[in-house]
């Protein structure tokens, strides 16, 4: 007989401890074993009620409870809606029985309690969290395309009020530290360590023998009012219009469903509200979008973060002293995120003044964090003390990890490595943050080519979660492993790719932009092109993005790439976007936002004012109308086909890296589950995708012709997994 996932033990004082301890997993999730275990525990509590004085919900794992069973949610299908609805409602009925037992119930959160895990705790009358570093509390379901349907919406709305629950907890899907959770009201008490939990729970139980949920007391009112109250009734329409603005037309059903469940549920009693919430949850689980998002943002991410692309057999490396070369926009920010993770940093530029200016970036961000109460004066001072500005190479003595972020030029980059390569530790990692130069070419300038590697950050570094690690021809496995560990050390997500022009991310995003630019050249209305991208779920329009990246820079990279490829004997296939960009840069002088003019016009503060009317004169914008679906799929397919090419040519070595890299690094629409999952989930699967690619090839050019590898996969039924 397998051990139960839920243990029941009653002490002499009558307090029953219900301990979650899934025997088959390192974490507790809402699987069948849990469901049955809790059901039996609640039955027993009711049967033995006379001898029960209170209940403590506890966990025997390192975390309290990880959440819903995502494998189960992911497998939900439209044919089993009734069973699924019943399953969710049964889980919730036991919560309801627990909170209306007539005995005080305390949740003792010894670690992370997320999603379904936090919803378990919501059935308690009092939540105590141990202030354990790294513990996360919250309802992140919306970020996985789901909603908190285990009572999370219904109870947080009743605890915090509709507005606060929605805008601070449910919709942003934030994971909070115990102290943030306390401040918000998601937990009621914090203790210093795990050992202090039980005494605190017992003390609360004995002081509150008659505990009940506020919503079960007579005369209960939702804080801030029900939707029918005059104040809220007038504010409600703004909720959905704000959400609509935030989503910019992206096809993300979860936020809308969460809003609807919260508002509808607030009109009715708690038991009805719980049923309403289930209905919305089930409707999301049978939708493809949630499956895509769970696949990428949970399973693919877990694969990556647990070292899926890290060479095995090397001990975990912790960077002691980081040397950053170049204190410009990127170098300064790399120094900041590293110091924030506790690493000593030397930040070098051509002069001490320039290096100090780079440190100023960290100072400014810390001042802001301090003013917003996000850090303390001590922590902030310690962080800043870890960054040492320098101008001399000698400051790199003792450095075990170098990241170079000087100007984008082979001789300049090779020069700065030569200055420091004999000063740093003899086995120091030599990393470059280049965004376009081949790693193997840069490596030729250093003595230890096997220690040379690309560490490609994204701007703004402190916000962007991805780092693309680029392996050069001679990079060793050990160095790759060290860099992988460093990226996790600074709490970012690493993907690993092989050296190639534009690596993976810059190359693929270039296809999105090129497709939009080509459509401008065909006479499609530029505003429609931008709108199509937003409605497909891209965070920004492609023309806007290109203005930010600067048209002349893109042009320069293309010219250089073409020269390099032709020198290698490869033939260059011109893309229709090239002529548009050449005309914009060479004839119209429209370089991009930096110069105040690109596809858009800008005011003196650099704010976009309108699309440039000159496009209409040149290309007769609006003369050609394309179906919205075509416009969107040209962009999505162009990127997906290029990602397949990256996989076929070994630039990418895993599907997970492709999916996560595309969502976290280059804004591929999150609802798709990433650039290769987009292919899997296309209507009709891979065969449907192949057929559609052929249609696009007929209408818009051979570049959409599906490659043989894809056709073969479609025939064999193998997906990108
Ligand atoms: P930047 O012009 O802001 O900074 C470059 C810095 O390097 C300047 O402070 C300059 O004084 C310094 N520098 C130049 N020569 C030096 C030398 N010999 N020794 C020490 N310092 C020297 O440039 P940036 O935007 O920070 O880009 C830096 C690198 O990062 C480039 O390779 C770029 O391609 C890459 N990158 C940029 C982005 C981005 O979004 N800007 C994104 C990813 C990668």
GROMACS .gro file of C-alpha atoms in nm, residues 515 532-533 536 538 627-641 668 671 678 681-683 688-689 691-693 695-696 700 704:
model
   35
  515UNK     CA    1   0.796   4.076  -4.278
  532UNK     CA    2  -0.194   4.312  -3.664
  533UNK     CA    3   0.118   4.245  -3.456
  536UNK     CA    4  -0.140   3.863  -3.258
  538UNK     CA    5   0.335   4.078  -2.982
  627UNK     CA    6  -0.658   3.988  -4.449
  628UNK     CA    7  -0.560   4.040  -4.084
  629UNK     CA    8  -0.487   3.669  -4.052
  630UNK     CA    9  -0.240   3.682  -4.341
  631UNK     CA   10  -0.058   3.978  -4.195
  632UNK     CA   11  -0.030   3.812  -3.857
  633UNK     CA   12   0.069   3.474  -3.991
  634UNK     CA   13   0.336   3.617  -4.217
  635UNK     CA   14   0.510   3.744  -3.903
  636UNK     CA   15   0.447   3.436  -3.691
  637UNK     CA   16   0.537   3.188  -3.966
  638UNK     CA   17   0.848   3.379  -4.070
  639UNK     CA   18   0.981   3.347  -3.716
  640UNK     CA   19   0.873   2.986  -3.671
  641UNK     CA   20   1.030   2.878  -4.001
  668UNK     CA   21   0.711   3.607  -2.943
  671UNK     CA   22  -0.019   3.256  -2.585
  678UNK     CA   23   0.329   2.756  -3.217
  681UNK     CA   24  -0.046   2.375  -3.184
  682UNK     CA   25  -0.138   2.525  -3.522
  683UNK     CA   26  -0.480   2.413  -3.634
  688UNK     CA   27  -0.192   2.213  -4.097
  689UNK     CA   28   0.114   2.431  -4.052
  691UNK     CA   29  -0.029   2.342  -4.573
  692UNK     CA   30  -0.061   2.697  -4.455
  693UNK     CA   31   0.310   2.768  -4.509
  695UNK     CA   32  -0.029   2.888  -4.914
  696UNK     CA   33   0.177   3.176  -4.778
  700UNK     CA   34   0.397   3.610  -5.046
  704UNK     CA   35   0.752   3.056  -4.663
   0.00000   0.00000   0.00000
